[in-house]
């Protein structure tokens, strides 16, 4: 990914983040070096470090990029739906499609969560999950109040299961070496989830 020498600082940072996401889709994120990032961008490491103080700073920017875009997609999907059930389905597919478009993202997330030491990047991932889960719980609670879902539904567990279903799809697609597999399976997996939370007619 060769870039122009005349990009602004913000543009250069954005290109750096996109380059890391792209590289993570091709190799183990823990093995991505700043030299490899600079090489893919067509710049020197010195140019890279004018915008980021360290590799960890780059990873923090990546996490911020992921959180902003994923949560924006989730919010758009939920807002445009006409019922809590439709909102959950739209969120599910929006998330799956987002990962399919950026297969490096789950690799980065899994790599960061496996690090034993506490760091700002891991905390950002944890914050993202908490915000996402809260959005799901709000939607589930609304569905219960509207009579669309079981009135005694454990919304906390239902939110965990929702995220776990997507994580399972991601993991199996990565193991199969076919990230598009998750898109092909998503509709059937969500249908099973939906039957478990919907109020019986």
mmCIF file of N, CA and C in Angstrom, residues 16 19-20 23 31-41 43-46 48-49 52-56 58:
data_model
loop_
_atom_site.group_PDB
_atom_site.id
_atom_site.type_symbol
_atom_site.label_atom_id
_atom_site.label_comp_id
_atom_site.label_asym_id
_atom_site.label_seq_id
_atom_site.Cartn_x
_atom_site.Cartn_y
_atom_site.Cartn_z
ATOM 1 N N UNK A 16 -2.176 4.168 8.371
ATOM 2 C CA UNK A 16 -1.402 3.241 9.201
ATOM 3 C C UNK A 16 -2.319 2.205 9.843
ATOM 4 N N UNK A 19 -3.556 -0.238 7.328
ATOM 5 C CA UNK A 19 -2.473 -1.141 6.929
ATOM 6 C C UNK A 19 -2.297 -2.263 7.939
ATOM 7 N N UNK A 20 -2.369 -1.936 9.228
ATOM 8 C CA UNK A 20 -2.242 -2.959 10.270
ATOM 9 C C UNK A 20 -3.388 -3.964 10.173
ATOM 10 N N UNK A 23 -2.651 -6.195 7.201
ATOM 11 C CA UNK A 23 -1.576 -7.143 7.484
ATOM 12 C C UNK A 23 -2.034 -8.253 8.428
ATOM 13 N N UNK A 31 3.304 -10.858 15.135
ATOM 14 C CA UNK A 31 4.529 -10.868 14.347
ATOM 15 C C UNK A 31 4.631 -9.675 13.391
ATOM 16 N N UNK A 32 3.648 -8.803 13.421
ATOM 17 C CA UNK A 32 3.677 -7.617 12.563
ATOM 18 C C UNK A 32 4.628 -6.594 13.177
ATOM 19 N N UNK A 33 5.647 -6.231 12.461
ATOM 20 C CA UNK A 33 6.630 -5.267 12.958
ATOM 21 C C UNK A 33 6.350 -3.887 12.381
ATOM 22 N N UNK A 34 6.921 -2.870 13.026
ATOM 23 C CA UNK A 34 6.774 -1.518 12.480
ATOM 24 C C UNK A 34 7.482 -1.411 11.130
ATOM 25 N N UNK A 35 8.528 -2.213 10.941
ATOM 26 C CA UNK A 35 9.222 -2.230 9.646
ATOM 27 C C UNK A 35 8.287 -2.740 8.553
ATOM 28 N N UNK A 36 7.511 -3.785 8.879
ATOM 29 C CA UNK A 36 6.575 -4.347 7.910
ATOM 30 C C UNK A 36 5.457 -3.358 7.592
ATOM 31 N N UNK A 37 4.993 -2.651 8.618
ATOM 32 C CA UNK A 37 3.940 -1.647 8.412
ATOM 33 C C UNK A 37 4.446 -0.534 7.496
ATOM 34 N N UNK A 38 5.646 -0.036 7.818
ATOM 35 C CA UNK A 38 6.229 1.045 7.021
ATOM 36 C C UNK A 38 6.465 0.592 5.583
ATOM 37 N N UNK A 39 6.935 -0.638 5.415
ATOM 38 C CA UNK A 39 7.209 -1.164 4.084
ATOM 39 C C UNK A 39 5.931 -1.248 3.260
ATOM 40 N N UNK A 40 4.858 -1.752 3.871
ATOM 41 C CA UNK A 40 3.583 -1.867 3.149
ATOM 42 C C UNK A 40 3.051 -0.484 2.758
ATOM 43 N N UNK A 41 3.316 0.501 3.602
ATOM 44 C CA UNK A 41 2.840 1.854 3.331
ATOM 45 C C UNK A 41 3.738 2.610 2.350
ATOM 46 N N UNK A 43 6.736 3.903 3.259
ATOM 47 C CA UNK A 43 7.393 4.991 3.990
ATOM 48 C C UNK A 43 8.508 4.401 4.852
ATOM 49 N N UNK A 44 9.283 5.255 5.473
ATOM 50 C CA UNK A 44 10.327 4.795 6.383
ATOM 51 C C UNK A 44 9.740 4.619 7.783
ATOM 52 N N UNK A 45 10.451 3.859 8.627
ATOM 53 C CA UNK A 45 10.010 3.732 10.011
ATOM 54 C C UNK A 45 10.041 5.082 10.715
ATOM 55 N N UNK A 46 11.003 5.911 10.328
ATOM 56 C CA UNK A 46 11.078 7.243 10.916
ATOM 57 C C UNK A 46 9.818 8.040 10.650
ATOM 58 N N UNK A 48 6.895 6.798 10.126
ATOM 59 C CA UNK A 48 5.835 6.176 10.913
ATOM 60 C C UNK A 48 5.849 6.691 12.346
ATOM 61 N N UNK A 49 7.064 6.789 12.920
ATOM 62 C CA UNK A 49 7.181 7.199 14.319
ATOM 63 C C UNK A 49 7.007 8.702 14.517
ATOM 64 N N UNK A 52 3.267 8.062 15.526
ATOM 65 C CA UNK A 52 3.002 7.148 16.628
ATOM 66 C C UNK A 52 4.291 6.950 17.427
ATOM 67 N N UNK A 53 4.165 6.980 18.742
ATOM 68 C CA UNK A 53 5.358 6.871 19.587
ATOM 69 C C UNK A 53 5.888 5.439 19.683
ATOM 70 N N UNK A 54 5.028 4.451 19.411
ATOM 71 C CA UNK A 54 5.434 3.052 19.553
ATOM 72 C C UNK A 54 4.448 2.154 18.829
ATOM 73 N N UNK A 55 4.784 0.867 18.765
ATOM 74 C CA UNK A 55 3.848 -0.098 18.173
ATOM 75 C C UNK A 55 2.578 -0.186 19.014
ATOM 76 N N UNK A 56 2.712 -0.104 20.328
ATOM 77 C CA UNK A 56 1.526 -0.142 21.186
ATOM 78 C C UNK A 56 0.598 1.037 20.891
ATOM 79 N N UNK A 58 0.208 2.395 18.023
ATOM 80 C CA UNK A 58 -0.468 2.037 16.774
ATOM 81 C C UNK A 58 -1.635 1.092 17.072
#
